[in-house]
CSV table of C-alpha atoms in Angstrom, one decimal:
chain,number,residue,atom,x,y,z
A,215,ALA,CA,-3.6,-6.2,20.3
A,216,PRO,CA,-1.5,-7.3,17.3
A,217,HIS,CA,2.1,-6.2,16.9
A,218,ILE,CA,3.0,-4.4,13.7
A,219,PHE,CA,6.6,-4.4,12.3
A,220,HIS,CA,7.1,-2.1,9.3
A,221,LEU,CA,10.1,-1.9,7.1
A,222,THR,CA,11.0,-0.2,3.8
A,223,GLY,CA,13.4,-0.8,0.9
A,224,ILE,CA,15.4,2.3,1.8
A,225,THR,CA,17.2,0.7,4.7
A,226,PRO,CA,19.0,-2.2,3.0
A,227,LEU,CA,20.4,0.0,0.3
A,228,ILE,CA,22.0,2.6,2.6
A,229,GLY,CA,25.0,0.6,3.4
A,230,VAL,CA,26.3,-2.8,4.6
A,231,LYS,CA,25.6,-2.2,8.3
A,232,SER,CA,22.0,-1.0,7.7
A,233,TYR,CA,21.4,-3.9,5.4
A,234,LYS,CA,22.6,-6.3,8.1
A,235,ALA,CA,20.3,-4.7,10.7
A,236,TRP,CA,17.4,-4.9,8.2
A,237,TRP,CA,18.2,-8.6,7.4
A,238,ARG,CA,18.6,-9.6,11.1
A,239,ALA,CA,15.3,-7.9,11.9
A,240,LEU,CA,13.5,-9.9,9.2
A,241,ARG,CA,15.2,-13.1,10.4
A,242,VAL,CA,13.9,-12.5,13.9
A,243,ALA,CA,10.5,-11.6,12.7
A,244,ARG,CA,10.4,-14.9,10.7
A,245,GLU,CA,11.4,-16.9,13.8
A,246,VAL,CA,8.8,-15.1,15.9
A,247,LYS,CA,6.1,-15.9,13.4
A,248,LYS,CA,7.1,-19.6,13.3
A,249,GLN,CA,6.7,-19.9,17.0
A,250,GLN,CA,3.6,-17.8,17.6
A,251,ASP,CA,0.1,-19.2,17.9
A,252,PRO,CA,-1.6,-18.5,14.5
A,253,SER,CA,-4.9,-17.7,16.3
A,254,ALA,CA,-3.4,-15.3,18.9
A,255,LYS,CA,-4.8,-11.8,18.8
A,256,ASN,CA,-1.4,-10.4,19.7
A,257,ARG,CA,0.4,-12.0,16.8
A,258,LEU,CA,3.1,-10.2,14.7
A,259,PHE,CA,2.2,-8.7,11.4
A,260,VAL,CA,5.1,-7.6,9.0
A,261,THR,CA,4.6,-5.0,6.4
A,262,LEU,CA,7.2,-3.9,3.8
A,263,ASP,CA,7.1,-0.9,1.5
A,264,MET,CA,9.5,-1.2,-1.4
A,265,ASN,CA,10.0,2.5,-1.5
A,266,HIS,CA,12.9,2.3,-4.0
A,267,ARG,CA,15.3,5.2,-4.1
A,268,PRO,CA,17.4,5.2,-7.3
A,269,ALA,CA,20.2,7.2,-5.7
A,270,LEU,CA,20.9,4.3,-3.3
A,271,GLY,CA,21.0,1.5,-5.8
A,272,THR,CA,19.2,-0.1,-8.8
A,273,PHE,CA,15.7,-1.6,-8.6
A,274,GLU,CA,17.1,-5.0,-9.3
A,275,ASP,CA,19.6,-4.6,-6.4
A,276,LEU,CA,16.6,-3.9,-4.1
A,277,TRP,CA,14.5,-6.8,-5.4
A,278,VAL,CA,17.3,-9.3,-4.9
A,279,LEU,CA,17.3,-8.3,-1.2
A,280,ILE,CA,13.5,-8.3,-0.8
A,281,GLU,CA,12.5,-11.4,-2.7
A,282,PRO,CA,13.8,-14.0,-0.2
A,283,HIS,CA,11.7,-12.4,2.5
A,284,LEU,CA,8.3,-12.4,0.8
A,285,THR,CA,7.0,-15.2,2.9
A,286,THR,CA,7.9,-13.3,6.1
A,287,THR,CA,5.8,-10.4,5.1
A,288,ASP,CA,2.0,-10.1,5.5
A,289,LEU,CA,1.8,-7.1,3.1
A,290,LEU,CA,4.1,-5.9,0.4
A,291,VAL,CA,3.3,-2.3,-0.6
A,292,LEU,CA,4.1,-1.3,-4.2
A,293,SER,CA,3.8,1.8,-6.3
A,294,ILE,CA,2.6,1.8,-9.9
A,295,GLY,CA,6.2,2.4,-11.0
A,296,ASP,CA,7.3,-0.7,-8.9
A,297,ILE,CA,4.7,-2.8,-10.7
A,298,VAL,CA,6.0,-1.8,-14.1
A,299,LYS,CA,9.6,-2.4,-13.1
A,300,LEU,CA,8.9,-5.7,-11.5
A,301,GLY,CA,7.1,-6.7,-14.7
A,302,SER,CA,10.1,-5.8,-16.8
A,303,LEU,CA,12.5,-7.5,-14.4
A,304,LEU,CA,10.5,-10.7,-14.0
A,305,ASP,CA,9.1,-10.9,-17.5
A,306,VAL,CA,5.5,-10.3,-16.5
A,307,PRO,CA,4.0,-8.5,-19.6
A,308,GLU,CA,0.7,-7.6,-17.8
A,309,ALA,CA,2.8,-5.6,-15.3
A,310,ALA,CA,5.5,-4.4,-17.6
A,311,ASN,CA,3.0,-3.0,-20.1
A,312,LEU,CA,0.6,-1.6,-17.5
A,313,LEU,CA,0.8,2.0,-18.7
A,314,THR,CA,1.3,1.2,-22.4
A,315,GLU,CA,-0.8,-1.7,-23.4
A,316,THR,CA,-4.0,0.2,-22.8
A,317,LYS,CA,-4.5,3.9,-23.7
A,318,ILE,CA,-5.0,5.6,-20.3
A,319,GLU,CA,-6.2,9.2,-20.6
A,320,GLN,CA,-4.7,11.7,-18.0
A,321,SER,CA,-8.2,12.7,-16.9
A,322,ALA,CA,-11.1,11.5,-14.9
A,323,GLN,CA,-12.2,9.5,-17.9
A,324,GLY,CA,-9.0,7.4,-17.7
A,325,ILE,CA,-9.4,6.1,-14.2
A,326,SER,CA,-11.5,3.1,-15.2
A,327,ALA,CA,-8.9,1.9,-17.7
A,328,LEU,CA,-6.1,2.4,-15.1
A,329,ASN,CA,-8.1,0.5,-12.5
A,330,LYS,CA,-8.5,-2.5,-14.8
A,331,ALA,CA,-4.9,-2.4,-15.9
A,332,VAL,CA,-3.6,-2.3,-12.3
A,333,GLU,CA,-5.9,-5.2,-11.3
A,334,LYS,CA,-4.6,-7.3,-14.3
A,335,ALA,CA,-1.0,-6.5,-13.4
A,336,LEU,CA,-1.4,-7.3,-9.7
A,337,LYS,CA,-3.0,-10.6,-10.4
A,338,ALA,CA,-0.2,-11.5,-12.8
A,339,LEU,CA,2.5,-10.5,-10.2
A,340,GLN,CA,0.8,-12.5,-7.5
A,341,THR,CA,0.9,-15.6,-9.7
A,342,LYS,CA,4.6,-14.9,-10.5
A,343,PHE,CA,5.4,-14.6,-6.8
A,344,GLY,CA,3.7,-17.8,-6.0
A,345,HIS,CA,1.1,-16.3,-3.7
A,346,LYS,CA,3.6,-15.7,-0.9
A,347,THR,CA,2.3,-12.4,0.5
A,348,ASN,CA,-0.5,-9.9,0.1
A,349,LEU,CA,0.2,-7.1,-2.4
A,350,ALA,CA,-1.1,-3.5,-2.3
A,351,VAL,CA,-0.8,-0.4,-4.4
A,352,CYS,CA,-2.0,3.2,-4.2
A,353,CYS,CA,-3.6,4.4,-7.5
A,354,LYS,CA,-3.6,8.0,-8.5
A,355,GLN,CA,-4.8,9.7,-11.6
A,356,ARG,CA,-4.2,13.4,-12.3
A,357,THR,CA,-7.3,15.3,-13.6
A,358,PRO,CA,-6.1,18.6,-15.1
A,359,GLU,CA,-9.7,19.4,-16.3
A,360,LEU,CA,-10.8,19.6,-12.6
A,361,ARG,CA,-8.0,22.0,-11.6
A,362,LYS,CA,-9.1,25.5,-10.7
A,363,PRO,CA,-7.2,28.4,-12.4
A,364,GLY,CA,-4.2,29.1,-10.3
A,365,GLY,CA,-5.1,26.3,-7.9
A,366,PRO,CA,-3.1,23.2,-6.9
A,367,PRO,CA,-3.1,20.0,-8.9
A,368,VAL,CA,-6.2,17.7,-8.6
A,369,GLN,CA,-6.1,13.9,-8.6
A,370,ILE,CA,-8.4,11.0,-8.0
A,371,ARG,CA,-7.1,8.5,-5.4
A,372,TRP,CA,-8.0,4.9,-4.6
A,373,SER,CA,-6.1,1.7,-3.6
A,374,MET,CA,-6.1,-1.9,-4.5
A,375,ALA,CA,-4.8,-5.1,-3.0
A,376,CYS,CA,-4.3,-8.6,-4.3
A,377,LEU,CA,-4.5,-11.2,-1.5
A,378,LYS,CA,-2.5,-14.4,-1.3
A,379,SER,CA,-5.7,-16.2,-2.4
A,380,GLY,CA,-5.7,-14.2,-5.6
A,381,ALA,CA,-8.8,-12.2,-4.7
A,382,VAL,CA,-8.6,-8.5,-5.5
A,383,VAL,CA,-9.9,-5.8,-3.2
A,384,SER,CA,-10.3,-2.2,-4.5
A,385,THR,CA,-11.7,1.1,-3.2
A,386,PHE,CA,-12.3,2.3,-6.7
A,387,ASP,CA,-16.0,2.6,-5.9
A,388,THR,CA,-15.2,5.2,-3.2
A,389,ALA,CA,-12.3,6.9,-5.0
A,390,ILE,CA,-11.5,10.4,-3.6
A,391,THR,CA,-11.0,13.5,-5.7
A,392,GLN,CA,-8.4,15.6,-3.9
A,393,GLU,CA,-6.3,18.8,-4.3
A,394,VAL,CA,-2.6,18.0,-3.9
A,395,LEU,CA,-0.8,20.7,-1.8
A,396,GLU,CA,2.1,18.3,-1.0
A,397,GLU,CA,3.5,15.5,-3.3
A,398,ILE,CA,5.3,13.5,-0.6
A,399,GLY,CA,4.0,11.5,2.3
A,400,GLY,CA,0.9,10.0,0.7
A,401,GLY,CA,2.2,6.5,0.6
A,402,ASP,CA,3.3,6.3,4.2
A,403,SER,CA,0.1,7.9,5.3
A,404,TRP,CA,-2.0,5.5,3.3
A,405,LEU,CA,-0.3,2.5,5.1
A,406,SER,CA,-0.7,4.1,8.5
A,407,GLY,CA,-4.4,4.8,7.8
A,408,THR,CA,-4.9,1.2,6.5
A,409,LEU,CA,-3.2,-0.4,9.5
A,410,ASP,CA,-5.3,1.9,11.8
A,411,GLY,CA,-8.4,0.6,10.1
A,412,LEU,CA,-7.3,-3.0,10.4
A,413,PHE,CA,-6.1,-2.9,14.0
A,414,GLY,CA,-7.0,0.3,15.7
A,415,GLY,CA,-9.7,2.3,13.9
A,416,CYS,CA,-12.6,-0.1,14.5
A,417,ALA,CA,-14.7,-0.3,17.6
A,418,ASN,CA,-13.9,-4.0,18.0
A,419,ALA,CA,-10.2,-3.7,17.2
A,420,GLU,CA,-9.2,-5.8,20.3
A,421,ALA,CA,-11.5,-8.6,19.1
A,422,VAL,CA,-10.1,-8.8,15.5
A,423,ALA,CA,-8.9,-12.3,14.9
A,424,PRO,CA,-5.8,-12.8,12.7
A,425,ASP,CA,-7.7,-14.9,10.1
A,426,SER,CA,-10.3,-12.1,9.7
A,427,VAL,CA,-7.8,-9.3,9.1
A,428,TRP,CA,-7.3,-10.2,5.5
A,429,SER,CA,-11.0,-10.8,4.7
A,430,GLU,CA,-12.1,-8.8,1.7
A,431,ALA,CA,-14.6,-6.7,3.7
A,432,ALA,CA,-12.2,-5.9,6.5
A,433,LEU,CA,-9.4,-4.9,4.2
A,434,LYS,CA,-11.5,-2.8,2.0
A,435,ALA,CA,-12.9,-0.9,4.9
A,436,ALA,CA,-9.3,-0.3,6.2
A,437,MET,CA,-8.1,0.8,2.8
A,438,ARG,CA,-10.8,3.5,2.7
A,439,ARG,CA,-9.2,4.9,5.9
A,440,GLY,CA,-5.8,4.7,4.2
A,441,ASP,CA,-7.1,6.6,1.2
A,442,LEU,CA,-8.5,9.3,3.5
A,443,MET,CA,-5.3,9.5,5.6
A,444,ALA,CA,-3.2,10.0,2.4
A,445,THR,CA,-5.6,12.6,1.2
A,446,LEU,CA,-5.5,14.6,4.4
A,447,LYS,CA,-1.7,14.4,4.6
A,448,GLN,CA,-1.4,15.8,1.1
A,449,GLN,CA,-3.4,18.8,2.2
A,450,GLN,CA,-0.5,19.6,4.5
A,451,VAL,CA,2.9,21.0,3.4
A,452,GLY,CA,5.9,19.1,4.7
A,453,ASP,CA,7.3,15.6,5.2
A,454,PHE,CA,5.3,14.7,8.3
A,455,SER,CA,1.6,14.1,8.8
A,456,HIS,CA,-0.2,16.1,11.6
A,457,VAL,CA,-3.6,14.4,11.0
A,458,MET,CA,-5.1,13.4,14.4
A,459,GLN,CA,-7.4,10.4,15.0
A,460,GLU,CA,-10.4,12.6,15.5
A,461,ARG,CA,-10.0,14.3,12.1
A,462,LEU,CA,-9.6,10.9,10.4
A,463,ASP,CA,-12.6,9.5,12.1
A,464,GLU,CA,-14.7,12.6,11.2
A,465,GLU,CA,-13.7,12.5,7.5
A,466,HIS,CA,-14.3,8.7,7.4
A,467,GLN,CA,-17.8,9.1,8.6
A,468,LYS,CA,-18.4,11.8,5.9
A,469,LEU,CA,-17.0,9.4,3.2
A,470,LEU,CA,-19.3,6.6,4.4
A,471,LYS,CA,-22.3,8.8,4.4
A,472,LYS,CA,-21.5,10.1,0.9
A,473,HIS,CA,-21.5,6.6,-0.5
A,474,GLY,CA,-24.4,5.2,1.7
A,475,LEU,CA,-22.1,2.9,3.6
A,476,SER,CA,-22.1,1.8,7.3
A,477,ALA,CA,-19.0,1.7,9.5
């Protein structure tokens, strides 16, 4: 089975020692990837979530540390806020003006406009980066008109990726309407669910070849599991997810049935 190495942008900003450990880990990962057989089913995959924390340093400080390692990563996970900040920092108008160029209503009616704006921004960033890694972002739109009186906030969730090839993969057609009991933990849960879909959540996980992992169909199916994992986590209060594999599989089958899809 593949080996997954996941990092975040929190570690390098904590201090000098943590930065060195983070940098050395990425250097080793880079060397391992150079030496491994590209067709090997047990190859190393590196994922990095920017996860910027302003209390630890500026966004520019973090990007200066991350940018040299883009080619080492297989997937760079961004937030909508990251996209806007990267657009401003790197002079990419499509990203910098993501939330202002097009009027996006804070309602269910606004999700189509948001989806189109995010796609445009991701494509522009991918071009700016030079197609060095795959990019992904979780999309969420609050829908106050769907909120029950006295109930928790409601939002519509989906995700999008822009592959190194420039192709865009989105789960917009299976977007999930969810009640939000907990604001935190959705991003990490999305990535864990997506990785589970790519490498562990399918019947033929052991047979998945590296060159098929980033096919549009395989990634979209995995991202649907990520959307569900994030949704289930945000129904639990607290930092940590207690969603078990059986529950994720059950909810995944319900989602597929709802949209007339097969596993």
